[in-house]
């Protein structure tokens, strides 16, 4: 591969941030929907389950599309990483996909289903939310572990390794951690979307309080695990500016407590925003640690970048298209902002 | 070498399966969204509430179809990387960027407005709603443009060079506006309109046969038949132009589509026979039998009596596509195209004689039956057309530059079988569910008694009114049709 020009290097970093931005937005927006789905597994009242699905009816599709946008930008700007990572992650991604598809079908078809098949669509909705979250988290964990590539002169490196290589204690743990984080997000979402007097809102409060302690435990466990196991994290986090890096998990724990306080005071939107800030802080810390790699010890940003990236396409996308997308996404969320009751289940 | 290993065939079958079960949905979404926009515009302009009822009815069908399209479509983006990893890496700089722009400018754009279109009735003003519908229609058509750019480039890969295993774009303009897309995109876009028009006409005809909502469905039947009178012949013309492009750019594809094995007869004269039906021999170097008409092929392709057309024998065996699918796929597609033209002509003649108006609308039973059948014909046509195109391109994944065997991921047959079983099952389930729910909604018919939304953004509602509103709707007396509590219905303001 030819080396990138200095301008292309900057563009590659820009595209990398764009992918990260889309993926983070996906985790934040669809994470709430997925978590509400996991929460719905504990809801015994059929109308309440229907109302939870109704609460995301107008927006889930656009939320989920940020994943597709992230995937699309990844394919276009980092085809070498995309092609090899997808071979590596084939099995968990197939399961994530299966979950996404099942969830979409369950959400859209529920209001047409008869009473009897509704039990089935509701289970499918809850279980598919859990599947997407767990295996999605596992993919993230597996990517942090890196993977082996072919090394042939004049050929693009591709994945060499078995289909089950993605399974490891670390990737399983990240899957569990993702379920914890998303469950928290889902609980806050249910609290923010229902009318104050709805019983489901009180149960969501118990749920978020329980999951909160799990999350407070999961943050240091993940951080320490990464710090101890991975040389790339080790180098940075125990290097000369180690105290800067350790501020990151501390800040995350701090914002988590702010989230809890806001939630207990019924400031539902503020609680969601604190949680989102926590997610952003942790993700930013991790991405900064991995830099200049895109996939640790496997693909650097420069090596994975397409040689076709140009200032025009970058600015056209980032300055032209993304603001428009964010604008109509925001408008959509704004239109459907009203709180609902469980009777919304009757309304498609 | 001809790579016919089981692993390669399986991965082609895997990808073929998911695309075949995906392409059922997007054309209907694209066409129906455009028709919804026109219907809604007519409602706003004429204040005729029939159009509103029709829009809301077909919108329900659109939602079901859209969900199935998204569910099967997301699979495809990842399937490129999973099943065709080396192809994705090599073609990524062009192909991946194009798909990336599809997600940004079309997929996301559509997702941003379809929620407003479906759930926004009564929550946003009428004009804002019309704007949302317009954006759904435009974005879904844009999506078709990007997809066809990407796929056409695989057919006629201009503007790139293959350097050290990667396609390097030399000229973006040439790569995007490659020869195949010039007619390929309009052919697909018009196919989408034809699918949706056929669908609307078929659903309307079915209702008229049952004498249900005659005042409503004669409107949709007449307007879609009249639109088909333009669209169906246009599609035949575009198909012909597409065929000429294939003849010029992809001689092996043409040879397979026509079962044309030998450029010259044994005596040295040009082989001008056009095969009506044929079957390849076991050796794969000629036809075992064929019904031939002399001179027709030369007339069709060279517009001369004795013109020479390159046959399969001019290409090495490892560069020849399989013949059966392109040959019969092409013929079935042409037959479907002409069926739609005839149906549109018949219908227009009836419309002109006012025999699809008023009480007479339900009396032309044979025309209505043909129209119900005609709802399926464009779908079949889309299937066989794509099979012709994709199988005809073999053994190349990027025509003339990269073989399918070079682009396929290194998967074991067991993995591929597992994929096929998993997704075959899943996609058949989606198909079954879509069919079941479409039938259910069509059977229930349009909701005639729900209030018509007025203008303004007043629908957010206070908690109390929200509750009353929903209660009121559940207890609405069943008027002309049964409106179940779970059905989509407009919100009273």
PDB file of N, CA, C and O in Angstrom, chain A residues 2 57 61 65-66 68 72 76 80 82 84 90 94 97 101-102 108-109 111-112 154 156-158 163 308 313 317 328-329 331-332 336-337 346 348, chain B residues 63-64 66-67 71 75 77 82 89 92-93 96-97 101 104 107-109 111-112 114 119 124 164 166 168-169 415 419 423 426 437 440 460 485-486:
ATOM      1  N   UNK A   2       0.456   2.204  -0.773  1.00  0.00           N
ATOM      2  CA  UNK A   2       1.164   3.482  -0.755  1.00  0.00           C
ATOM      3  C   UNK A   2       0.863   4.185   0.570  1.00  0.00           C
ATOM      4  O   UNK A   2      -0.179   3.990   1.168  1.00  0.00           O
ATOM      5  N   UNK A  57     -42.087   3.745  18.739  1.00  0.00           N
ATOM      6  CA  UNK A  57     -42.593   3.426  17.404  1.00  0.00           C
ATOM      7  C   UNK A  57     -42.143   4.427  16.338  1.00  0.00           C
ATOM      8  O   UNK A  57     -41.794   4.045  15.234  1.00  0.00           O
ATOM      9  N   UNK A  61     -36.582   3.306  14.184  1.00  0.00           N
ATOM     10  CA  UNK A  61     -36.023   3.033  12.871  1.00  0.00           C
ATOM     11  C   UNK A  61     -34.855   3.976  12.581  1.00  0.00           C
ATOM     12  O   UNK A  61     -33.768   3.562  12.182  1.00  0.00           O
ATOM     13  N   UNK A  65     -30.754   3.325  12.393  1.00  0.00           N
ATOM     14  CA  UNK A  65     -30.084   3.607  11.137  1.00  0.00           C
ATOM     15  C   UNK A  65     -28.688   4.189  11.346  1.00  0.00           C
ATOM     16  O   UNK A  65     -27.859   4.109  10.463  1.00  0.00           O
ATOM     17  N   UNK A  66     -28.436   4.755  12.567  1.00  0.00           N
ATOM     18  CA  UNK A  66     -27.069   5.246  12.807  1.00  0.00           C
ATOM     19  C   UNK A  66     -26.055   4.126  12.741  1.00  0.00           C
ATOM     20  O   UNK A  66     -24.899   4.340  12.381  1.00  0.00           O
ATOM     21  N   UNK A  68     -26.312   1.624  10.660  1.00  0.00           N
ATOM     22  CA  UNK A  68     -26.123   1.403   9.233  1.00  0.00           C
ATOM     23  C   UNK A  68     -25.235   2.499   8.646  1.00  0.00           C
ATOM     24  O   UNK A  68     -24.376   2.245   7.800  1.00  0.00           O
ATOM     25  N   UNK A  72     -21.825   1.930   6.897  1.00  0.00           N
ATOM     26  CA  UNK A  72     -21.636   2.418   5.531  1.00  0.00           C
ATOM     27  C   UNK A  72     -20.365   3.245   5.401  1.00  0.00           C
ATOM     28  O   UNK A  72     -19.580   3.058   4.460  1.00  0.00           O
ATOM     29  N   UNK A  76     -17.028   2.384   3.231  1.00  0.00           N
ATOM     30  CA  UNK A  76     -16.540   3.298   2.209  1.00  0.00           C
ATOM     31  C   UNK A  76     -15.142   3.816   2.493  1.00  0.00           C
ATOM     32  O   UNK A  76     -14.320   3.910   1.579  1.00  0.00           O
ATOM     33  N   UNK A  80     -10.605  -1.982   4.131  1.00  0.00           N
ATOM     34  CA  UNK A  80      -9.719  -3.095   4.499  1.00  0.00           C
ATOM     35  C   UNK A  80     -10.046  -3.593   5.902  1.00  0.00           C
ATOM     36  O   UNK A  80     -10.040  -4.791   6.169  1.00  0.00           O
ATOM     37  N   UNK A  82     -13.030  -3.094   7.303  1.00  0.00           N
ATOM     38  CA  UNK A  82     -14.407  -3.612   7.217  1.00  0.00           C
ATOM     39  C   UNK A  82     -14.409  -5.060   6.747  1.00  0.00           C
ATOM     40  O   UNK A  82     -14.997  -5.931   7.385  1.00  0.00           O
ATOM     41  N   UNK A  84     -12.029  -7.352   6.634  1.00  0.00           N
ATOM     42  CA  UNK A  84     -11.404  -8.373   7.476  1.00  0.00           C
ATOM     43  C   UNK A  84     -12.125  -8.518   8.815  1.00  0.00           C
ATOM     44  O   UNK A  84     -12.285  -9.619   9.307  1.00  0.00           O
ATOM     45  N   UNK A  90     -17.931 -12.826  12.016  1.00  0.00           N
ATOM     46  CA  UNK A  90     -19.085 -13.329  11.286  1.00  0.00           C
ATOM     47  C   UNK A  90     -20.193 -13.846  12.202  1.00  0.00           C
ATOM     48  O   UNK A  90     -21.338 -13.414  12.113  1.00  0.00           O
ATOM     49  N   UNK A  94     -23.818 -12.149  12.722  1.00  0.00           N
ATOM     50  CA  UNK A  94     -25.018 -12.817  12.203  1.00  0.00           C
ATOM     51  C   UNK A  94     -26.095 -12.848  13.289  1.00  0.00           C
ATOM     52  O   UNK A  94     -27.275 -12.604  13.023  1.00  0.00           O
ATOM     53  N   UNK A  97     -27.490  -9.361  13.726  1.00  0.00           N
ATOM     54  CA  UNK A  97     -28.403  -9.115  12.615  1.00  0.00           C
ATOM     55  C   UNK A  97     -29.732  -9.803  12.835  1.00  0.00           C
ATOM     56  O   UNK A  97     -30.794  -9.215  12.633  1.00  0.00           O
ATOM     57  N   UNK A 101     -33.250  -7.843  12.978  1.00  0.00           N
ATOM     58  CA  UNK A 101     -34.358  -8.156  12.073  1.00  0.00           C
ATOM     59  C   UNK A 101     -35.592  -8.576  12.858  1.00  0.00           C
ATOM     60  O   UNK A 101     -36.703  -8.109  12.593  1.00  0.00           O
ATOM     61  N   UNK A 102     -35.380  -9.457  13.829  1.00  0.00           N
ATOM     62  CA  UNK A 102     -36.522  -9.953  14.602  1.00  0.00           C
ATOM     63  C   UNK A 102     -37.199  -8.806  15.338  1.00  0.00           C
ATOM     64  O   UNK A 102     -38.419  -8.716  15.391  1.00  0.00           O
ATOM     65  N   UNK A 108     -43.007  -3.814  14.231  1.00  0.00           N
ATOM     66  CA  UNK A 108     -43.927  -3.328  13.205  1.00  0.00           C
ATOM     67  C   UNK A 108     -45.179  -4.190  13.084  1.00  0.00           C
ATOM     68  O   UNK A 108     -46.227  -3.715  12.676  1.00  0.00           O
ATOM     69  N   UNK A 109     -45.034  -5.466  13.419  1.00  0.00           N
ATOM     70  CA  UNK A 109     -46.168  -6.361  13.191  1.00  0.00           C
ATOM     71  C   UNK A 109     -47.036  -6.562  14.441  1.00  0.00           C
ATOM     72  O   UNK A 109     -48.107  -7.119  14.357  1.00  0.00           O
ATOM     73  N   UNK A 111     -48.917  -4.660  16.301  1.00  0.00           N
ATOM     74  CA  UNK A 111     -50.267  -4.108  16.363  1.00  0.00           C
ATOM     75  C   UNK A 111     -51.217  -4.819  15.411  1.00  0.00           C
ATOM     76  O   UNK A 111     -52.419  -4.649  15.500  1.00  0.00           O
ATOM     77  N   UNK A 112     -50.667  -5.618  14.505  1.00  0.00           N
ATOM     78  CA  UNK A 112     -51.529  -6.361  13.594  1.00  0.00           C
ATOM     79  C   UNK A 112     -51.782  -7.784  14.096  1.00  0.00           C
ATOM     80  O   UNK A 112     -52.658  -8.467  13.609  1.00  0.00           O
ATOM     81  N   UNK A 154       1.915  -7.478  -1.881  1.00  0.00           N
ATOM     82  CA  UNK A 154       1.019  -7.012  -2.940  1.00  0.00           C
ATOM     83  C   UNK A 154      -0.393  -7.559  -2.843  1.00  0.00           C
ATOM     84  O   UNK A 154      -1.113  -7.571  -3.838  1.00  0.00           O
ATOM     85  N   UNK A 156      -4.017  -7.424  -0.324  1.00  0.00           N
ATOM     86  CA  UNK A 156      -4.634  -6.802   0.838  1.00  0.00           C
ATOM     87  C   UNK A 156      -4.714  -7.837   1.957  1.00  0.00           C
ATOM     88  O   UNK A 156      -5.150  -8.954   1.710  1.00  0.00           O
ATOM     89  N   UNK A 157      -4.264  -7.498   3.171  1.00  0.00           N
ATOM     90  CA  UNK A 157      -4.349  -8.476   4.258  1.00  0.00           C
ATOM     91  C   UNK A 157      -5.799  -8.832   4.576  1.00  0.00           C
ATOM     92  O   UNK A 157      -6.648  -7.956   4.669  1.00  0.00           O
ATOM     93  N   UNK A 158      -6.063 -10.112   4.693  1.00  0.00           N
ATOM     94  CA  UNK A 158      -7.405 -10.549   5.080  1.00  0.00           C
ATOM     95  C   UNK A 158      -7.299 -11.376   6.350  1.00  0.00           C
ATOM     96  O   UNK A 158      -6.209 -11.766   6.760  1.00  0.00           O
ATOM     97  N   UNK A 163     -13.615 -19.381  12.887  1.00  0.00           N
ATOM     98  CA  UNK A 163     -14.859 -18.641  13.031  1.00  0.00           C
ATOM     99  C   UNK A 163     -15.192 -18.400  14.499  1.00  0.00           C
ATOM    100  O   UNK A 163     -15.985 -17.523  14.817  1.00  0.00           O
ATOM    101  N   UNK A 308      -8.817   6.392  -1.590  1.00  0.00           N
ATOM    102  CA  UNK A 308      -9.655   7.274  -2.413  1.00  0.00           C
ATOM    103  C   UNK A 308     -10.250   8.420  -1.612  1.00  0.00           C
ATOM    104  O   UNK A 308     -11.051   9.193  -2.137  1.00  0.00           O
ATOM    105  N   UNK A 313     -15.245  14.728  -0.583  1.00  0.00           N
ATOM    106  CA  UNK A 313     -16.247  13.797  -0.059  1.00  0.00           C
ATOM    107  C   UNK A 313     -16.356  13.932   1.455  1.00  0.00           C
ATOM    108  O   UNK A 313     -17.444  13.828   2.017  1.00  0.00           O
ATOM    109  N   UNK A 317     -19.785  15.253   3.253  1.00  0.00           N
ATOM    110  CA  UNK A 317     -20.519  14.392   4.180  1.00  0.00           C
ATOM    111  C   UNK A 317     -20.644  15.029   5.555  1.00  0.00           C
ATOM    112  O   UNK A 317     -21.729  15.115   6.127  1.00  0.00           O
ATOM    113  N   UNK A 328     -33.057  16.541  11.045  1.00  0.00           N
ATOM    114  CA  UNK A 328     -34.363  15.878  10.941  1.00  0.00           C
ATOM    115  C   UNK A 328     -34.530  14.762  11.944  1.00  0.00           C
ATOM    116  O   UNK A 328     -35.635  14.449  12.346  1.00  0.00           O
ATOM    117  N   UNK A 329     -33.402  14.198  12.427  1.00  0.00           N
ATOM    118  CA  UNK A 329     -33.499  13.254  13.531  1.00  0.00           C
ATOM    119  C   UNK A 329     -34.024  13.932  14.782  1.00  0.00           C
ATOM    120  O   UNK A 329     -34.855  13.396  15.506  1.00  0.00           O
ATOM    121  N   UNK A 331     -35.790  16.685  14.904  1.00  0.00           N
ATOM    122  CA  UNK A 331     -37.181  17.069  14.693  1.00  0.00           C
ATOM    123  C   UNK A 331     -38.102  15.887  14.988  1.00  0.00           C
ATOM    124  O   UNK A 331     -39.148  16.032  15.627  1.00  0.00           O
ATOM    125  N   UNK A 332     -37.693  14.722  14.516  1.00  0.00           N
ATOM    126  CA  UNK A 332     -38.507  13.525  14.698  1.00  0.00           C
ATOM    127  C   UNK A 332     -38.667  13.194  16.188  1.00  0.00           C
ATOM    128  O   UNK A 332     -39.767  12.932  16.663  1.00  0.00           O
ATOM    129  N   UNK A 336     -42.274  13.409  18.604  1.00  0.00           N
ATOM    130  CA  UNK A 336     -42.798  12.284  19.378  1.00  0.00           C
ATOM    131  C   UNK A 336     -42.368  12.357  20.842  1.00  0.00           C
ATOM    132  O   UNK A 336     -42.161  11.347  21.488  1.00  0.00           O
ATOM    133  N   UNK A 337     -42.238  13.585  21.385  1.00  0.00           N
ATOM    134  CA  UNK A 337     -41.682  13.709  22.727  1.00  0.00           C
ATOM    135  C   UNK A 337     -42.712  13.471  23.829  1.00  0.00           C
ATOM    136  O   UNK A 337     -42.357  13.255  24.978  1.00  0.00           O
ATOM    137  N   UNK A 346     -52.892   0.538  22.447  1.00  0.00           N
ATOM    138  CA  UNK A 346     -53.972   0.347  21.473  1.00  0.00           C
ATOM    139  C   UNK A 346     -53.797   1.180  20.223  1.00  0.00           C
ATOM    140  O   UNK A 346     -54.612   1.156  19.343  1.00  0.00           O
ATOM    141  N   UNK A 348     -51.654   2.460  17.101  1.00  0.00           N
ATOM    142  CA  UNK A 348     -50.478   2.097  16.306  1.00  0.00           C
ATOM    143  C   UNK A 348     -49.925   3.271  15.553  1.00  0.00           C
ATOM    144  O   UNK A 348     -50.577   4.155  15.201  1.00  0.00           O
TER     145      UNK A 348
ATOM    146  N   UNK B  63     -46.350   0.181   5.305  1.00  0.00           N
ATOM    147  CA  UNK B  63     -45.590   0.000   6.550  1.00  0.00           C
ATOM    148  C   UNK B  63     -45.132  -1.446   6.681  1.00  0.00           C
ATOM    149  O   UNK B  63     -43.982  -1.719   7.015  1.00  0.00           O
ATOM    150  N   UNK B  64     -46.060  -2.371   6.437  1.00  0.00           N
ATOM    151  CA  UNK B  64     -45.722  -3.793   6.573  1.00  0.00           C
ATOM    152  C   UNK B  64     -44.576  -4.123   5.627  1.00  0.00           C
ATOM    153  O   UNK B  64     -43.574  -4.745   5.990  1.00  0.00           O
ATOM    154  N   UNK B  66     -42.480  -2.067   4.230  1.00  0.00           N
ATOM    155  CA  UNK B  66     -41.266  -1.335   4.565  1.00  0.00           C
ATOM    156  C   UNK B  66     -40.489  -2.060   5.664  1.00  0.00           C
ATOM    157  O   UNK B  66     -39.272  -2.213   5.583  1.00  0.00           O
ATOM    158  N   UNK B  67     -41.216  -2.529   6.688  1.00  0.00           N
ATOM    159  CA  UNK B  67     -40.546  -3.224   7.789  1.00  0.00           C
ATOM    160  C   UNK B  67     -39.807  -4.443   7.255  1.00  0.00           C
ATOM    161  O   UNK B  67     -38.655  -4.701   7.606  1.00  0.00           O
ATOM    162  N   UNK B  71     -35.781  -5.043   7.361  1.00  0.00           N
ATOM    163  CA  UNK B  71     -35.271  -6.234   8.039  1.00  0.00           C
ATOM    164  C   UNK B  71     -34.357  -7.030   7.110  1.00  0.00           C
ATOM    165  O   UNK B  71     -33.274  -7.458   7.495  1.00  0.00           O
ATOM    166  N   UNK B  75     -29.494  -6.969   6.447  1.00  0.00           N
ATOM    167  CA  UNK B  75     -28.713  -8.191   6.248  1.00  0.00           C
ATOM    168  C   UNK B  75     -27.721  -8.019   5.116  1.00  0.00           C
ATOM    169  O   UNK B  75     -26.585  -8.489   5.182  1.00  0.00           O
ATOM    170  N   UNK B  77     -26.155  -5.412   3.779  1.00  0.00           N
ATOM    171  CA  UNK B  77     -24.954  -4.598   3.948  1.00  0.00           C
ATOM    172  C   UNK B  77     -23.853  -5.411   4.613  1.00  0.00           C
ATOM    173  O   UNK B  77     -22.688  -5.335   4.235  1.00  0.00           O
ATOM    174  N   UNK B  82     -19.375 -10.300   5.030  1.00  0.00           N
ATOM    175  CA  UNK B  82     -19.257 -11.643   5.598  1.00  0.00           C
ATOM    176  C   UNK B  82     -19.036 -12.682   4.504  1.00  0.00           C
ATOM    177  O   UNK B  82     -18.108 -13.473   4.560  1.00  0.00           O
ATOM    178  N   UNK B  89     -13.109  -5.816   0.355  1.00  0.00           N
ATOM    179  CA  UNK B  89     -11.858  -5.092   0.567  1.00  0.00           C
ATOM    180  C   UNK B  89     -11.342  -4.509  -0.739  1.00  0.00           C
ATOM    181  O   UNK B  89     -10.935  -3.353  -0.798  1.00  0.00           O
ATOM    182  N   UNK B  92     -13.972  -1.961  -2.077  1.00  0.00           N
ATOM    183  CA  UNK B  92     -14.377  -0.965  -1.091  1.00  0.00           C
ATOM    184  C   UNK B  92     -14.181   0.480  -1.503  1.00  0.00           C
ATOM    185  O   UNK B  92     -15.088   1.291  -1.365  1.00  0.00           O
ATOM    186  N   UNK B  93     -12.974   0.832  -2.024  1.00  0.00           N
ATOM    187  CA  UNK B  93     -12.752   2.240  -2.359  1.00  0.00           C
ATOM    188  C   UNK B  93     -13.831   2.830  -3.266  1.00  0.00           C
ATOM    189  O   UNK B  93     -14.147   4.012  -3.142  1.00  0.00           O
ATOM    190  N   UNK B  96     -17.794   0.461  -1.743  1.00  0.00           N
ATOM    191  CA  UNK B  96     -18.126   0.763  -0.363  1.00  0.00           C
ATOM    192  C   UNK B  96     -18.534   2.213  -0.173  1.00  0.00           C
ATOM    193  O   UNK B  96     -19.455   2.528   0.566  1.00  0.00           O
ATOM    194  N   UNK B  97     -17.824   3.116  -0.871  1.00  0.00           N
ATOM    195  CA  UNK B  97     -18.187   4.539  -0.738  1.00  0.00           C
ATOM    196  C   UNK B  97     -19.593   4.780  -1.275  1.00  0.00           C
ATOM    197  O   UNK B  97     -20.351   5.556  -0.717  1.00  0.00           O
ATOM    198  N   UNK B 101     -22.693   6.209   0.798  1.00  0.00           N
ATOM    199  CA  UNK B 101     -23.544   7.351   0.470  1.00  0.00           C
ATOM    200  C   UNK B 101     -25.007   6.949   0.393  1.00  0.00           C
ATOM    201  O   UNK B 101     -25.891   7.746   0.693  1.00  0.00           O
ATOM    202  N   UNK B 104     -26.203   7.171   3.902  1.00  0.00           N
ATOM    203  CA  UNK B 104     -26.293   8.530   4.436  1.00  0.00           C
ATOM    204  C   UNK B 104     -27.384   9.329   3.736  1.00  0.00           C
ATOM    205  O   UNK B 104     -28.213   9.962   4.383  1.00  0.00           O
ATOM    206  N   UNK B 107     -30.944   5.990   2.956  1.00  0.00           N
ATOM    207  CA  UNK B 107     -31.478   5.138   4.017  1.00  0.00           C
ATOM    208  C   UNK B 107     -31.833   5.969   5.248  1.00  0.00           C
ATOM    209  O   UNK B 107     -32.928   5.897   5.789  1.00  0.00           O
ATOM    210  N   UNK B 108     -30.857   6.792   5.672  1.00  0.00           N
ATOM    211  CA  UNK B 108     -31.062   7.622   6.860  1.00  0.00           C
ATOM    212  C   UNK B 108     -32.138   8.674   6.605  1.00  0.00           C
ATOM    213  O   UNK B 108     -32.962   8.956   7.471  1.00  0.00           O
ATOM    214  N   UNK B 109     -32.084   9.243   5.425  1.00  0.00           N
ATOM    215  CA  UNK B 109     -33.041  10.262   4.995  1.00  0.00           C
ATOM    216  C   UNK B 109     -34.463   9.694   5.088  1.00  0.00           C
ATOM    217  O   UNK B 109     -35.382  10.294   5.656  1.00  0.00           O
ATOM    218  N   UNK B 111     -35.415   6.985   6.819  1.00  0.00           N
ATOM    219  CA  UNK B 111     -35.748   6.650   8.210  1.00  0.00           C
ATOM    220  C   UNK B 111     -36.176   7.899   8.975  1.00  0.00           C
ATOM    221  O   UNK B 111     -37.028   7.842   9.856  1.00  0.00           O
ATOM    222  N   UNK B 112     -35.569   9.046   8.615  1.00  0.00           N
ATOM    223  CA  UNK B 112     -35.894  10.282   9.312  1.00  0.00           C
ATOM    224  C   UNK B 112     -37.298  10.761   9.050  1.00  0.00           C
ATOM    225  O   UNK B 112     -37.875  11.495   9.854  1.00  0.00           O
ATOM    226  N   UNK B 114     -39.948   8.593   7.586  1.00  0.00           N
ATOM    227  CA  UNK B 114     -41.039   7.617   7.522  1.00  0.00           C
ATOM    228  C   UNK B 114     -41.783   7.551   8.853  1.00  0.00           C
ATOM    229  O   UNK B 114     -42.998   7.348   8.880  1.00  0.00           O
ATOM    230  N   UNK B 119     -46.645   8.060  11.831  1.00  0.00           N
ATOM    231  CA  UNK B 119     -47.222   8.405  13.129  1.00  0.00           C
ATOM    232  C   UNK B 119     -47.498   9.896  13.264  1.00  0.00           C
ATOM    233  O   UNK B 119     -47.930  10.342  14.317  1.00  0.00           O
ATOM    234  N   UNK B 124     -48.475  16.688  13.170  1.00  0.00           N
ATOM    235  CA  UNK B 124     -47.878  17.767  12.395  1.00  0.00           C
ATOM    236  C   UNK B 124     -48.921  18.234  11.384  1.00  0.00           C
ATOM    237  O   UNK B 124     -49.868  17.498  11.094  1.00  0.00           O
ATOM    238  N   UNK B 164      -2.620  -4.063  -7.473  1.00  0.00           N
ATOM    239  CA  UNK B 164      -2.246  -4.857  -6.301  1.00  0.00           C
ATOM    240  C   UNK B 164      -3.475  -5.296  -5.518  1.00  0.00           C
ATOM    241  O   UNK B 164      -3.575  -5.108  -4.295  1.00  0.00           O
ATOM    242  N   UNK B 166      -6.475  -4.145  -5.399  1.00  0.00           N
ATOM    243  CA  UNK B 166      -7.472  -3.159  -4.981  1.00  0.00           C
ATOM    244  C   UNK B 166      -7.921  -2.357  -6.186  1.00  0.00           C
ATOM    245  O   UNK B 166      -7.104  -1.989  -7.038  1.00  0.00           O
ATOM    246  N   UNK B 168      -8.580   0.836  -7.831  1.00  0.00           N
ATOM    247  CA  UNK B 168      -8.245   2.232  -7.587  1.00  0.00           C
ATOM    248  C   UNK B 168      -9.046   3.075  -8.574  1.00  0.00           C
ATOM    249  O   UNK B 168      -9.048   2.801  -9.774  1.00  0.00           O
ATOM    250  N   UNK B 169      -9.767   4.062  -8.052  1.00  0.00           N
ATOM    251  CA  UNK B 169     -10.616   4.873  -8.916  1.00  0.00           C
ATOM    252  C   UNK B 169      -9.751   5.890  -9.644  1.00  0.00           C
ATOM    253  O   UNK B 169      -9.042   6.674  -9.013  1.00  0.00           O
ATOM    254  N   UNK B 415     -20.131 -23.751   7.356  1.00  0.00           N
ATOM    255  CA  UNK B 415     -20.541 -22.404   7.759  1.00  0.00           C
ATOM    256  C   UNK B 415     -21.574 -21.853   6.789  1.00  0.00           C
ATOM    257  O   UNK B 415     -22.544 -21.214   7.182  1.00  0.00           O
ATOM    258  N   UNK B 419     -25.377 -20.743   7.506  1.00  0.00           N
ATOM    259  CA  UNK B 419     -25.888 -19.416   7.127  1.00  0.00           C
ATOM    260  C   UNK B 419     -27.177 -19.564   6.320  1.00  0.00           C
ATOM    261  O   UNK B 419     -28.175 -18.898   6.571  1.00  0.00           O
ATOM    262  N   UNK B 423     -30.723 -18.168   7.567  1.00  0.00           N
ATOM    263  CA  UNK B 423     -31.378 -17.050   6.904  1.00  0.00           C
ATOM    264  C   UNK B 423     -32.520 -17.488   6.003  1.00  0.00           C
ATOM    265  O   UNK B 423     -33.491 -16.761   5.836  1.00  0.00           O
ATOM    266  N   UNK B 426     -35.239 -17.677   8.389  1.00  0.00           N
ATOM    267  CA  UNK B 426     -35.656 -16.366   8.860  1.00  0.00           C
ATOM    268  C   UNK B 426     -36.395 -15.580   7.775  1.00  0.00           C
ATOM    269  O   UNK B 426     -37.453 -15.023   8.003  1.00  0.00           O
ATOM    270  N   UNK B 437     -49.874 -10.610   6.978  1.00  0.00           N
ATOM    271  CA  UNK B 437     -50.384  -9.319   7.455  1.00  0.00           C
ATOM    272  C   UNK B 437     -50.924  -8.472   6.310  1.00  0.00           C
ATOM    273  O   UNK B 437     -51.914  -7.760   6.481  1.00  0.00           O
ATOM    274  N   UNK B 440     -54.262  -9.758   5.729  1.00  0.00           N
ATOM    275  CA  UNK B 440     -55.165  -9.387   6.813  1.00  0.00           C
ATOM    276  C   UNK B 440     -55.665  -7.942   6.629  1.00  0.00           C
ATOM    277  O   UNK B 440     -56.858  -7.669   6.730  1.00  0.00           O
ATOM    278  N   UNK B 460     -50.477  16.781  20.231  1.00  0.00           N
ATOM    279  CA  UNK B 460     -49.640  16.243  21.303  1.00  0.00           C
ATOM    280  C   UNK B 460     -50.473  15.777  22.473  1.00  0.00           C
ATOM    281  O   UNK B 460     -50.227  14.744  23.046  1.00  0.00           O
ATOM    282  N   UNK B 485     -59.164  -2.496  17.486  1.00  0.00           N
ATOM    283  CA  UNK B 485     -58.474  -1.513  18.332  1.00  0.00           C
ATOM    284  C   UNK B 485     -57.001  -1.407  17.980  1.00  0.00           C
ATOM    285  O   UNK B 485     -56.391  -0.374  18.191  1.00  0.00           O
ATOM    286  N   UNK B 486     -56.440  -2.463  17.440  1.00  0.00           N
ATOM    287  CA  UNK B 486     -55.007  -2.435  17.224  1.00  0.00           C
ATOM    288  C   UNK B 486     -54.600  -1.852  15.888  1.00  0.00           C
ATOM    289  O   UNK B 486     -53.424  -1.759  15.587  1.00  0.00           O
TER     290      UNK B 486
END
